[in-house]
Every structure is written in structure tokens, then in C-alpha cells.
XYZ file of C-alpha atoms in Angstrom:
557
model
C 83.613 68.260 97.324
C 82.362 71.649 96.153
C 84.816 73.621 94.084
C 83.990 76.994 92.101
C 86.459 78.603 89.344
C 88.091 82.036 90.193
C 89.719 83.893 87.625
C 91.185 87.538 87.122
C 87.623 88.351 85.767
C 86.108 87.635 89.264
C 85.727 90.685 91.437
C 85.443 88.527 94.569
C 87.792 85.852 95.663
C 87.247 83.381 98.397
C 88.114 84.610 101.730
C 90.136 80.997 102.324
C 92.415 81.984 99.196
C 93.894 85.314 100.199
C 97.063 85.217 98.121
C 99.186 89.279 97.261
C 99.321 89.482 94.362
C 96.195 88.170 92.886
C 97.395 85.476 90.475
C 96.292 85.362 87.037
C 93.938 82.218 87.782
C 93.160 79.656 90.049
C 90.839 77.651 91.412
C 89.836 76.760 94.753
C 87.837 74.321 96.930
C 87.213 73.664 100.579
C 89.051 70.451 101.579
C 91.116 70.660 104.574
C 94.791 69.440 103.830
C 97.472 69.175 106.789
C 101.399 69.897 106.315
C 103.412 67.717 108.949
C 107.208 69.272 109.585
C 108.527 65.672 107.654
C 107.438 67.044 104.299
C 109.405 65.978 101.199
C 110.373 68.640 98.523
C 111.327 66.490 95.503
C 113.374 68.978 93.195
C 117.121 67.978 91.583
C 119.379 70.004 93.460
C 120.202 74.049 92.495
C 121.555 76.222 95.499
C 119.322 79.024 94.929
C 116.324 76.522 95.028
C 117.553 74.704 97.850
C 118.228 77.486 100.126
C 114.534 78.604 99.169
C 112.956 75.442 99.932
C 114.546 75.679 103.304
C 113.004 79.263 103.538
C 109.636 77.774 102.557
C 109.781 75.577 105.084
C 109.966 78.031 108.186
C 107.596 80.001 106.847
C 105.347 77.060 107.015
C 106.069 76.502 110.501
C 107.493 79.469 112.024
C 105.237 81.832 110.971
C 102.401 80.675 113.095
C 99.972 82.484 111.308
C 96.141 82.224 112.667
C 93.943 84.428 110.662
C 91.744 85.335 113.760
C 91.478 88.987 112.708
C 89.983 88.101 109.519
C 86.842 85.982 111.071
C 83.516 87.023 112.662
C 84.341 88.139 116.211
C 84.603 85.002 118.470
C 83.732 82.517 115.763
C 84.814 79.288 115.498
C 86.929 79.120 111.942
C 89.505 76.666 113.454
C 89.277 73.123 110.998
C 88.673 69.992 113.203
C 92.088 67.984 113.309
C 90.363 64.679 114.455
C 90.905 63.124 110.747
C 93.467 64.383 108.743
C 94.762 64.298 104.779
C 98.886 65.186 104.751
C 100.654 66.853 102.266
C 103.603 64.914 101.947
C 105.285 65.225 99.265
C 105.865 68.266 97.222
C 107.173 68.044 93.615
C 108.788 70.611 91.759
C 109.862 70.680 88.083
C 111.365 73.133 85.628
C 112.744 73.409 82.360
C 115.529 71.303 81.149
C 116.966 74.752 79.875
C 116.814 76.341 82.993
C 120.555 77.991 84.011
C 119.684 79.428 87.266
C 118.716 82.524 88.348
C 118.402 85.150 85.931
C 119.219 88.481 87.181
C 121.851 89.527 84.282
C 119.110 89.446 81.565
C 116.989 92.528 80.439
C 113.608 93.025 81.477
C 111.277 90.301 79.584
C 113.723 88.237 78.923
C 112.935 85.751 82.058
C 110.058 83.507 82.377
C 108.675 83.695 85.482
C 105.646 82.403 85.355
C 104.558 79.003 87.525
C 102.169 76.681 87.889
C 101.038 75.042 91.202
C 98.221 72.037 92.105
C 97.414 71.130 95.085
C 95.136 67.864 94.649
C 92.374 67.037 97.700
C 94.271 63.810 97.977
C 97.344 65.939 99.132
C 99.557 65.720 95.668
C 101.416 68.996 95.087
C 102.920 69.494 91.887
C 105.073 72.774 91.202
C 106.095 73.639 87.337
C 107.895 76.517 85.863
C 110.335 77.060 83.390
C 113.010 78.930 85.266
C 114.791 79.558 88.604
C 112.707 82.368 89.027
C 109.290 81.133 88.595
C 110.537 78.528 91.252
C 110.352 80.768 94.102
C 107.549 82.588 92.910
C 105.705 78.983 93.161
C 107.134 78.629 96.527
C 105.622 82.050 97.776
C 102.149 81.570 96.488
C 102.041 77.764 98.273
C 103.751 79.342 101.843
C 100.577 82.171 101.712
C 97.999 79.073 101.333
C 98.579 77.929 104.488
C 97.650 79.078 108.555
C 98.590 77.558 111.896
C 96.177 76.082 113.998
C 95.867 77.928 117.391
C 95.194 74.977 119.540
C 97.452 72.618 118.138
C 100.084 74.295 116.114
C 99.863 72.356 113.285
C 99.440 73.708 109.713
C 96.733 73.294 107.423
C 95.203 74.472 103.858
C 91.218 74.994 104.067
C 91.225 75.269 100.365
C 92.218 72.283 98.527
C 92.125 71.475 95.584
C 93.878 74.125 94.249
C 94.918 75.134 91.001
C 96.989 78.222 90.011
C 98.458 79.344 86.719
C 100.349 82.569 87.232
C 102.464 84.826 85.697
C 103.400 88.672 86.219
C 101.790 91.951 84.003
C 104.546 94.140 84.278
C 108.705 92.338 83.670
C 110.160 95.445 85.699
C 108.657 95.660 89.497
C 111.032 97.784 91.445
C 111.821 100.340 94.930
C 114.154 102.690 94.784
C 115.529 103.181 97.795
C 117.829 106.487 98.481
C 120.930 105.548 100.665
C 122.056 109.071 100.440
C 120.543 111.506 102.462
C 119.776 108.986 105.290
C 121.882 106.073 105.752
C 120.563 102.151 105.998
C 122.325 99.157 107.736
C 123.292 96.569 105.676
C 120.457 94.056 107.498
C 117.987 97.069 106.724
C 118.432 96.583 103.285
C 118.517 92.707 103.111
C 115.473 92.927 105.100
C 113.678 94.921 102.649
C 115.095 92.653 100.248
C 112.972 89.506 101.472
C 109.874 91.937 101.763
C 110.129 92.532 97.757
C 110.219 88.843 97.244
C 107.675 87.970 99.069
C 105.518 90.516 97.385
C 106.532 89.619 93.907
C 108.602 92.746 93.637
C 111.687 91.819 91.515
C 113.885 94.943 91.419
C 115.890 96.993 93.956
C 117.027 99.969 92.665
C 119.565 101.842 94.886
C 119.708 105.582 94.579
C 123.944 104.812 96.226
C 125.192 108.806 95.932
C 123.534 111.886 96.252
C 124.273 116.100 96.761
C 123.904 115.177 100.701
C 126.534 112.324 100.988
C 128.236 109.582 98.895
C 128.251 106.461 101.360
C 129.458 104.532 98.078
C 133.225 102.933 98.034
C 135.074 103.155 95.394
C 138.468 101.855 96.333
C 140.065 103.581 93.146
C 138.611 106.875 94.603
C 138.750 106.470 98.491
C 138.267 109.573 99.890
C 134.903 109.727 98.206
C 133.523 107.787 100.824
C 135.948 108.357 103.511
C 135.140 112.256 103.191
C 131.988 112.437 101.221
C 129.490 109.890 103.977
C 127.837 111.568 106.829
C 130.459 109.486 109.081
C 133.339 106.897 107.901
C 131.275 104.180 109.728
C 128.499 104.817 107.610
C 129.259 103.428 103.993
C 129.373 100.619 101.840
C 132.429 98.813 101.295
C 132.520 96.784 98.056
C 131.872 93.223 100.193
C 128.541 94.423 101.571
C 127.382 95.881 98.113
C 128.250 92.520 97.247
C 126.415 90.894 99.819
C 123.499 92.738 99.109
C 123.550 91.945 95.611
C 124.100 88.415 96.151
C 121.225 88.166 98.776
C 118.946 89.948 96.128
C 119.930 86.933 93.130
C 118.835 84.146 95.596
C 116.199 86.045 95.882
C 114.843 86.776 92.363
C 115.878 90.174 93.290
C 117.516 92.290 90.927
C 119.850 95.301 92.544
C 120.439 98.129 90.320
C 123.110 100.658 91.483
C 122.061 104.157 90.495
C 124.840 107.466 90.453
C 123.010 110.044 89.879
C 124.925 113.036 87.926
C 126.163 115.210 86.295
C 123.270 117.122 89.100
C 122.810 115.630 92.679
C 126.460 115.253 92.916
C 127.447 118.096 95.480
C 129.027 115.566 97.994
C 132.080 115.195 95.468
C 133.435 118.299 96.622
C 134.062 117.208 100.015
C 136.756 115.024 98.564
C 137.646 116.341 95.091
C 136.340 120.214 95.265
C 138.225 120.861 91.908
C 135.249 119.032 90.218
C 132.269 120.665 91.195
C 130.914 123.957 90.395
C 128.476 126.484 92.809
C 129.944 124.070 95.808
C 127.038 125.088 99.101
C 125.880 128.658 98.133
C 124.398 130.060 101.076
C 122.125 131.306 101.756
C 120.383 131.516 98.297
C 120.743 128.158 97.568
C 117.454 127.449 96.130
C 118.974 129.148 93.218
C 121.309 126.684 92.422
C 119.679 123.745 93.454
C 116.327 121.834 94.262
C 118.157 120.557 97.741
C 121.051 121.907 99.596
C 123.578 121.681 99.026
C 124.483 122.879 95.983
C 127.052 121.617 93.428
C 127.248 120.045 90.504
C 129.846 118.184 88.230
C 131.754 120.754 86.222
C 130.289 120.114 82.122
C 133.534 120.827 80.324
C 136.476 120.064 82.533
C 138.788 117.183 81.376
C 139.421 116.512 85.506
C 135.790 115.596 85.640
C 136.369 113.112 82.898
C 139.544 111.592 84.910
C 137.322 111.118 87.628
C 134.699 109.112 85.897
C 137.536 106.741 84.058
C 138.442 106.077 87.708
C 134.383 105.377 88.941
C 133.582 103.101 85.761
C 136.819 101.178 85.769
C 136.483 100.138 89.085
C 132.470 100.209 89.824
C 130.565 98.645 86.718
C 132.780 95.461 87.198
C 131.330 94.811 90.718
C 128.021 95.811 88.913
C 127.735 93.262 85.640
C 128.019 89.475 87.702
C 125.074 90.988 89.352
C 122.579 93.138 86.935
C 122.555 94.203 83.370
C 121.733 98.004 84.154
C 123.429 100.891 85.547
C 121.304 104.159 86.304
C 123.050 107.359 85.464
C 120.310 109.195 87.029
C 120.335 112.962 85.089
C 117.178 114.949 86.870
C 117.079 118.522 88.147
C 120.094 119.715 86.696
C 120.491 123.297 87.186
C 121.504 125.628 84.776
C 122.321 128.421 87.179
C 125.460 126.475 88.782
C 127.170 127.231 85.239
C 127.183 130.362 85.156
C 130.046 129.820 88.523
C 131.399 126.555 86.275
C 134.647 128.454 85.277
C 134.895 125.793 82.402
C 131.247 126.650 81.109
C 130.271 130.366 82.277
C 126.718 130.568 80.898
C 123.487 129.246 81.617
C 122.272 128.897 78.149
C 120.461 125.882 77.231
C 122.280 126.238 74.125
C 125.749 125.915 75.255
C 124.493 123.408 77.489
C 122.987 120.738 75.531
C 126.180 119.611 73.347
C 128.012 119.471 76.531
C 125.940 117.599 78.240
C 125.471 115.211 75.123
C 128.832 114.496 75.524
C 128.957 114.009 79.608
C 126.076 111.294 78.923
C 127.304 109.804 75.718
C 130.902 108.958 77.306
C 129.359 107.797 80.842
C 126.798 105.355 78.430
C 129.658 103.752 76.678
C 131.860 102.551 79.435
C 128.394 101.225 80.483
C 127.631 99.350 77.240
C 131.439 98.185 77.059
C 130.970 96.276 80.156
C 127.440 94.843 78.845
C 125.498 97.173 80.883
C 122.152 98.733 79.645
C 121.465 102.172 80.935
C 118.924 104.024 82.804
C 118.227 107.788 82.967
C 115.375 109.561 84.814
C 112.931 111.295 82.319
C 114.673 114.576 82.224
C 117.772 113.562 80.084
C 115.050 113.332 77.012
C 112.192 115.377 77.548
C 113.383 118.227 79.295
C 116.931 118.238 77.372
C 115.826 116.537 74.337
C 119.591 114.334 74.045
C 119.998 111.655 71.461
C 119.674 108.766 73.572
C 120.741 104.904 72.296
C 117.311 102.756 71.776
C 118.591 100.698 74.380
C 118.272 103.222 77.038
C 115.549 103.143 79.732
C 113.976 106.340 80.609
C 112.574 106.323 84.474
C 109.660 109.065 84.303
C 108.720 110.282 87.562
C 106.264 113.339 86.954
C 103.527 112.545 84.716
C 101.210 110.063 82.720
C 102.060 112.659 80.241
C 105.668 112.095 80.757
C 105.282 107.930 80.013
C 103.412 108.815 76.895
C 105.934 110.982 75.747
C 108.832 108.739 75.978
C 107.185 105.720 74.399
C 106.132 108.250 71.477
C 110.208 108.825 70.957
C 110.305 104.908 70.991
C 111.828 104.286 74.234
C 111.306 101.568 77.123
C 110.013 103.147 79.837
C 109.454 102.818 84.259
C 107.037 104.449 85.572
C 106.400 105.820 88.952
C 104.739 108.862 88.801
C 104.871 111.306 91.889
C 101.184 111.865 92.331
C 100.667 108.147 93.144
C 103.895 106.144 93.809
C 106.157 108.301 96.479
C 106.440 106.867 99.351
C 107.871 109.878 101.513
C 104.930 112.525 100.753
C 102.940 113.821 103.779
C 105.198 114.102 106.089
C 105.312 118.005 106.105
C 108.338 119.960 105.924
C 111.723 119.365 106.719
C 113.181 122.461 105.583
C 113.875 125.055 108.967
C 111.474 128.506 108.589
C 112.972 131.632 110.301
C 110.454 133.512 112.537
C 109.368 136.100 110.248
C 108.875 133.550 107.079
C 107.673 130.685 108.893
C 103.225 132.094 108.388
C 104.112 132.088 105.057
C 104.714 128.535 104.991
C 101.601 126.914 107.426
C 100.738 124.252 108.185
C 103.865 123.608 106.278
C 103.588 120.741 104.022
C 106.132 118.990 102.077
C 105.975 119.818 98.353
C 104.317 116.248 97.324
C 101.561 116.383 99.729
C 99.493 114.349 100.567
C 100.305 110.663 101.725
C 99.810 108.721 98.956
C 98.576 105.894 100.935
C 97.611 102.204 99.531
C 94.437 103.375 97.526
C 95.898 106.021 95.719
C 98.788 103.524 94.792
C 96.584 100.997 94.367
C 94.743 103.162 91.823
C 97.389 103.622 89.323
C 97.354 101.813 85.798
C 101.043 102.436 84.278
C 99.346 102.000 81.148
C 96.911 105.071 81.148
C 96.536 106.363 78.323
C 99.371 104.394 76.375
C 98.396 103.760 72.597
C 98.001 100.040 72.160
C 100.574 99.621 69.768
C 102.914 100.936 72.506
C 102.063 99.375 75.542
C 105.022 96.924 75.225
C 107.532 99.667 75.469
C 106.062 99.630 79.515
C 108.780 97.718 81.125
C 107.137 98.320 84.208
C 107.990 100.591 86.841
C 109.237 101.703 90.416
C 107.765 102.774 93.850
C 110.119 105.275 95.260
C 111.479 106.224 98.852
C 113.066 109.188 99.165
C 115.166 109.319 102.743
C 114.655 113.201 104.008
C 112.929 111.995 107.110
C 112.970 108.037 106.558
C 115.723 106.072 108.436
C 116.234 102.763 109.655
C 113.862 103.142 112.712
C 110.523 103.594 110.443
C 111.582 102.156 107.107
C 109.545 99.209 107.346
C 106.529 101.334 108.296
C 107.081 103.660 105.188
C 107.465 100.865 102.582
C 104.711 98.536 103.703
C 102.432 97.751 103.001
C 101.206 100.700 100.788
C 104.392 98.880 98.364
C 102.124 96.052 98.387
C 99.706 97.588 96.297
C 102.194 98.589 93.982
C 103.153 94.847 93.807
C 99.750 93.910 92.513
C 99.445 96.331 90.151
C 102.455 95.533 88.556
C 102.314 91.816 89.203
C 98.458 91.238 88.166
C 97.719 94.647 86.324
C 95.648 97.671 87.938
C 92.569 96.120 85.607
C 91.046 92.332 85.574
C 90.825 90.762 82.111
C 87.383 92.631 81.693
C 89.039 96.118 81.929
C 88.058 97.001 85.356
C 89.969 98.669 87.924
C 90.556 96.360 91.146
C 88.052 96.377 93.686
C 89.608 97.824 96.695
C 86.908 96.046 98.723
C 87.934 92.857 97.756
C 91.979 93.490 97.725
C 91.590 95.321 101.460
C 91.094 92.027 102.966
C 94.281 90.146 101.275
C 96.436 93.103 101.736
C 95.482 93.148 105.618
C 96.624 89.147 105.310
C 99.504 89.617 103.904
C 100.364 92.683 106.318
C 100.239 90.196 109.072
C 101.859 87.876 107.208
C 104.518 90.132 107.071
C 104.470 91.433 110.893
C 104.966 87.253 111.711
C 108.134 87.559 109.524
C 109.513 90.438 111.127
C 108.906 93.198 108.669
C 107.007 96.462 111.381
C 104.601 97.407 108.114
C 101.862 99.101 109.424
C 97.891 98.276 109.545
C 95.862 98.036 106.718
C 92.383 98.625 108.969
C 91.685 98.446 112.683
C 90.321 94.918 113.802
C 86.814 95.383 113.691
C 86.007 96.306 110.258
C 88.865 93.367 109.149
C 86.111 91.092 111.493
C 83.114 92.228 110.366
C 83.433 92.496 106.357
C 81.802 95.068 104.925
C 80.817 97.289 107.782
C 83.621 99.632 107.249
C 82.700 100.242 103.170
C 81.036 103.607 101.495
């Protein structure tokens, strides 16, 4: 038996162990083990990690994976099946302490680290001390394993194994905007399963936006019923439900985002008494980043009504499920009050208190119901409001912006545009008139270029973070915004170029030596777990054509 040690220090790691993410250690060998279908998972019975088991299992033989793509061209990598060593019994174990799934606590507050050994006599043994390092576990040991071509049957070439693994980064997120294009219900569960197989433990839904509010909020119907691009296309409270129960088998928190008091033009279409500089056309880029334009009024005690309505009968639905709520709070702007007839200026002055007090009374019905909120960065940097230590500030602009907000003593998710949006480089999607339209070539969107997987690979959340700070780094997001993403390419947008992100906040964008990842090395077990992917129905695109994933190293710089 020959066996070598593999750790995060390695820069290399054995083409038979291809796991996404990396895992903090392991160890590997090259024993052949076979999985018959009659396999035994031994674990007292929990729901959550019964239904996974069972999702474990056809991934193990439904996936029919044959790594083919990732072997010399017309080699023979197949493992002879004339004497075999079966896997037959799995055991899993966990804390006596262990409650369940843990999707209502704050970020750090779960365990989810897991241990797994695989022994060359077949013996699998699976610890961890919660729910959620459970499925992790149960990932990890589904990516070990390929189907045989010939035969069909499924086999490890990499026994004994050893892994101890456990994530960087507690807050590993998408946000997803359901606002300006609209996403089927199976759209987003699909994504859903996606994030858990990639270790991704967060779905943060961007619900309501300037464009349309597909959102349901039965104490405020016609927000939906007027304010969605068609009544057809919203969510009712049973399939934001659904998808947040389909997210806690998962290990998948959802967090519901409503962004305001900016972004919130599509109010009007049902309540136009509430929002101020409602579609100005055609200067509308001077009231807004996006048409249209409107925003909630700052001093009008209707606007308040309205919100008593939202709270009372959204954060409910929201606590069983999560312990945030995102009030959002970017590009609010200032020109819309000078047409707020219960504001009339634009002065940052007159502003600020008001807007202290929008954000003050929306973040106590939040902490009454034993909700922590979000913001995005501009509520403290840009508008400098007192803000309860509890709060999490989403930066989105800057490394500059992260180091800012953990110098004011905040938590903080990062996902800065130059790296982590998903949606840049795909030009414009603003109209140009004829005599404009030079002016603007080869129009490009305002966040080119792609960011594709390197770039996002490439990113340590912690840059430049002072030591003593670094645990005020909850994590941080990959982001989606929907101007020209819909359900026909959302697979292709997300992954796998989310993968990377996965890694980096799973396994950290440096090894234990303080090295960046070697892209040489991670381009092979992102192209695995592509395919991997592809075999479970996710249409994520290619990581590299065929022949450089066949001939390794002939494609490199």
C-alpha cells in the first residue's frame, strides 16, 4: 500500500482526490474500494439526515460519473473489477448535543466541521458534531467516487482516506436578485442544491426592487398583484416557504432582503402616495442609478403605516427560517427629495436624522422578532448612521470599504464588485438613440469585464484586514444581478465561476503557508466538479476545452 500525506500546505493534490473545496487535510492512497447499491448507512434517525443519505445515495449511482476527460487521451484509467473490496457499511456519528439543523443561529455559531475515514479494508466512519457537518461529510464522500464505464459499478481509486475538514469563512453566500428578472420556483431550488454541493451555505434573496416587487405580502396585496411584471409571476408566502424549507434540509440558509428606503420605485404602482420622484422621464439618471425612479418618502407618517403592515406580517414567515433580515440601504438619491413634498431639500443635513430614524424603526421590529440585521455598506460609510453592534454591513465596492467597516467595529460580508459580480461583461442593456449611441461603443456595461473564475478565484476577503480584526470577516457573498440573467442562462452565469468563490471562502484564498491557490492545481478539480455538476443537472459552463483537461499542463503560461 503506498500512501502520501496531503495537507492545505501542499500545492499539488493527487489527481485521484479531486474534491471542491479543497478540505483542510487529508490523506490519500491508491487502493481500489467498490460501493455495491446494498450499502448500509448506520446513523440514528433525523429527517434532515435521512432525506440526505437518500440524496447521497443517487448521487453514488445516478450520477454515472467517468472522469474520461481528465485522463491522457485514449488511456486506460478504468480499475480492473476482477477482485473487489466493498464498502459496505457506512457509519455516521455526531454529537449527543446535536438539535438539528441550524439555520436560526448567527454566523459562527454552528459547527460544521466533519471528519471522514475511509479504511483500505472498506470501513467508513463519518463524525461531526452537528446536523450540518453531516451533510458536508456526505458531499465530500459522494465526490470520492466515479462509475465504471464498462460495468457501471462504482468505485474509489483512493483508499485509505482520511479527511479532517472544516470551513475558513462562517458566512458563504449568492445573492440572487428576483426583481428585475423573475425565477421559477424550481430555478431557485435548483440553485439551492448547487450551493450545497459546493459548500456554499447562504442564499440571500434580493425579493423587491425599483423594477418590480414579485414579493406577497398578504397584509399588503396589491403590492404584488400590481407591483410584479405579471400576477403569475410572484411569490406567494407557501413557495417562499418552500424555498426556505428546501434551503434548511439543505444546510442552506435563505435570507430575504427589502431593499429601501432607495430601490423601492415599484411601490408606487400600488401605493403611489408613498413614493417620491415616481418614473421621471426622460432625465432619470438624475434621480436614480436605474429606471425607474422613486423612492420611499423620508418623513411621511403613511410610509411608516406601510412598514407596520410589511414587518407584522413578513419577519414572522422570516424567523422559523433565518436569524437575519437585509434592509438593503444603497444608492439612495438625494435628488428625489427635493420632489418628496414631506422633505423638499436635498441636503445631506436634513437628510441624515431622517433617515436615522427610517433605519432605526425598520431595525427594531427586526430585533423584536429576534432578527439580526443586514445593510449594504452605504448606510455607514457613505451616511455615517449610528448603527447597533449587531448589525452586518454587506460592502460591495472596495477592499477599502471592508477595512473601513471593521475599523468602526462592525461584522462585515464581503463581495467586492471588481472580483465577485457575476453579471459584468455582458455589455449594455441600456437603449442608445442614433445620435448618442458613438458616444457609447463598443458599449460596455459599467462593471466590465467578466469577472470570470480566476479573477474570483483571486480574491482574499481578508486583504489587508489588521490581524486583530480579521474575526469581524463573517465571510461574504457572490452576487447576481438579473438585468440580462433569467431562467434560461442562470445556471451558466452562476457556475461554475461561484465555485471558486466556494473555495475561497470554504478553504481560504491562501494555504496554511500564506500562499495564494495555485490555479494550476484548482483548474483540474473545478473542471471535475463542473461535470459533476452537468451529471446532476445544473447547465454550468466549461472550465477548459477537452484537450488541455487531457493533457495536463499543456495549456499553462
Amino acid at each position: 500500500m503506498k500512501c502520501q500525506f496531503v495537507s492545505v500546505l501542499a500545492t499539488l493534490i493527487a489527481l485521484s482526490l479531486a474534491l471542491w473545496p479543497i478540505p483542510s487535510e487529508y490523506k490519500s492512497g491508491e487502493t481500489v474500494l467498490w460501493i455495491p447499491q446494498t450499502v448500509k448507512f448506520n446513523y440514528l434517525s433525523s429527517p434532515i439526515v435521512d432525506a440526505a443519505i437518500n440524496r447521497a445515495r443517487r448521487r453514488l449511482f445516478e450520477d454515472k460519473f467517468s472522469p474520461w476527460k481528465f485522463q491522457t487521451h485514449n488511456s486506460p484509467f478504468e480499475p480492473s473489477n476482477s477482485i473487489k473490496t466493498l464498502i459496505n457499511d457506512i457509519h455516521i456519528t455526531d454529537s449527543p448535543d446535536n438539535s438539528g439543523n441550524a439555520t436560526t443561529l448567527l454566523a459562527g455559531q454552528v459547527d460544521e466541521s466533519y471528519s471522514l475515514n475511509i479504511t483500505e479494508a472498506g470501513e467508513v466512519q463519518i463524525t461531526a458534531a452537528t446536523t450540518n457537518g453531516i451533510l458536508h461529510a456526505l458531499e465530500t464522500f459522494t465526490q470520492l467516487f466515479y462509475t465504471h464505464p464498462s460495468t457501471l459499478d462504482v468505485y474509489t481509486p483512493s483508499a485509505p482516506i482520511s479527511i479532517k475538514d472544516k470551513p475558513k469563512f462562517a458566512h458563504r453566500g449568492l445573492n440572487l436578485d428576483l426583481a428585475r428578472s423573475w425565477y421559477p420556483k424550481a430555478a431557485i431550488l435548483r440553485t439551492i442544491d448547487a450551493l450545497a454541493w459546493n459548500k456554499l451555505n447562504r442564499l440571500h434573496l434580493h425579493a423587491t426592487d425599483s423594477q418590480a416587487w414579485p414579493l406577497e405580502i398578504p397584509a399588503l396585496p396589491d403590492l404584488a398583484k400590481k407591483g410584479a411584471y405579471n400576477p403569475s409571476l410572484s411569490y406567494s408566502p407557501e413557495a417562499l416557504a418552500d424555498i426556505q424549507e428546501y434551503g434548511r434540509e439543505r444546510g442552506v440558509e435563505v435570507i430575504v432582503e427589502i431593499d429601501m428606503p432607495g430601490h423601492t420605485a415599484s411601490v408606487a404602482l400600488s401605493s403611489p402616495e408613498l413614493i417620491a420622484a415616481y418614473n421621471i422621464q426622460p432625465n432619470w439618471s438624475m434621480y436614480t442609478a436605474q429606471p425607474p425612479s422613486g423612492q420611499l418618502k423620508l418623513n411621511s407618517p403613511a410610509v411608516y403605516k406601510f412598514l407596520e403592515k410589511l414587518w407584522a406580517d413578513l419577519l414572522p414567515r422570516i424567523s422559523p427560517y433565518s436569524s437575519y433580515l437585509h434592509t438593503g440601504g444603497d444608492e439612495l438619491n438625494t435628488n428625489v427629495y427635493n420632489l418628496d413634498e414631506t422633505v423638499g431639500t436635498n441636503s445631506s443635513t436634513i437628510l441624515r436624522p431622517l433617515l436615522q430614524k427610517f433605519v432605526d424603526f425598520n431595525h427594531e421590529k427586526i430585533r423584536a422578532e429576534k432578527l439580526t440585521p443586514i445593510v449594504w455598506e452605504d448606510m455607514l460609510l457613505k451616511w455615517n448612521l449610528t448603527l447597533g453592534k449587531e448589525v452586518v454591513v454587506q460592502t460591495w465596492t472596495s477592499h477599502q470599504a471592508v477595512r473601513k467597516t471593521v475599523a468602526k467595529g462592525h461584522k462585515v460580508l464581503v463581495g467586492n464588485q471588481n472580483y465577485w459580480y457575476l453579471d459584468c461583461g455582458k455589455g449594455q442593456w441600456l437603449d442608445f438613440k442614433p445620435g448618442i449611441a458613438p458616444k457609447f461603443f463598443p458599449f460596455e456595461d459599467w462593471c466590465s469585464p467578466t469577472k470570470n473564475w480566476r479573477v474570483m478565484y483571486s480574491y482574499n476577503p481578508l486583504h489587508g484586514i489588521p490581524e486583530n480584526l480579521t474575526n469581524l470577516v463573517l465571510g461574504g457573498e457572490v452576487h447576481l444581478w438579473s438585468e440580462q440573467t433569467d431562467e434560461i442562462n442562470l445556471d451558466n452565469m452562476i457556475w461554475p465561476r461561484a465555485s471558486a468563490v466556494g473555495e475561497v471562502l470554504w478553504s481560504g484564498a491562501q494555504d496554511a503557508s500564506g500562499k495564494y491557490r495555485n490555479q494550476l492545481e484548482a483548474s483540474r478539480r473545478l473542471g471535475e466538479m463542473r461535470e459533476r455538476m452537468v451529471r446532476r443537472g445544473i447547465r454550468a459552463g466549461p472550465v477548459q476545452m477537452i484537450f488541455c483537461t487531457q493533457q495536463e499542463g499543456h495549456c499553462a503560461m
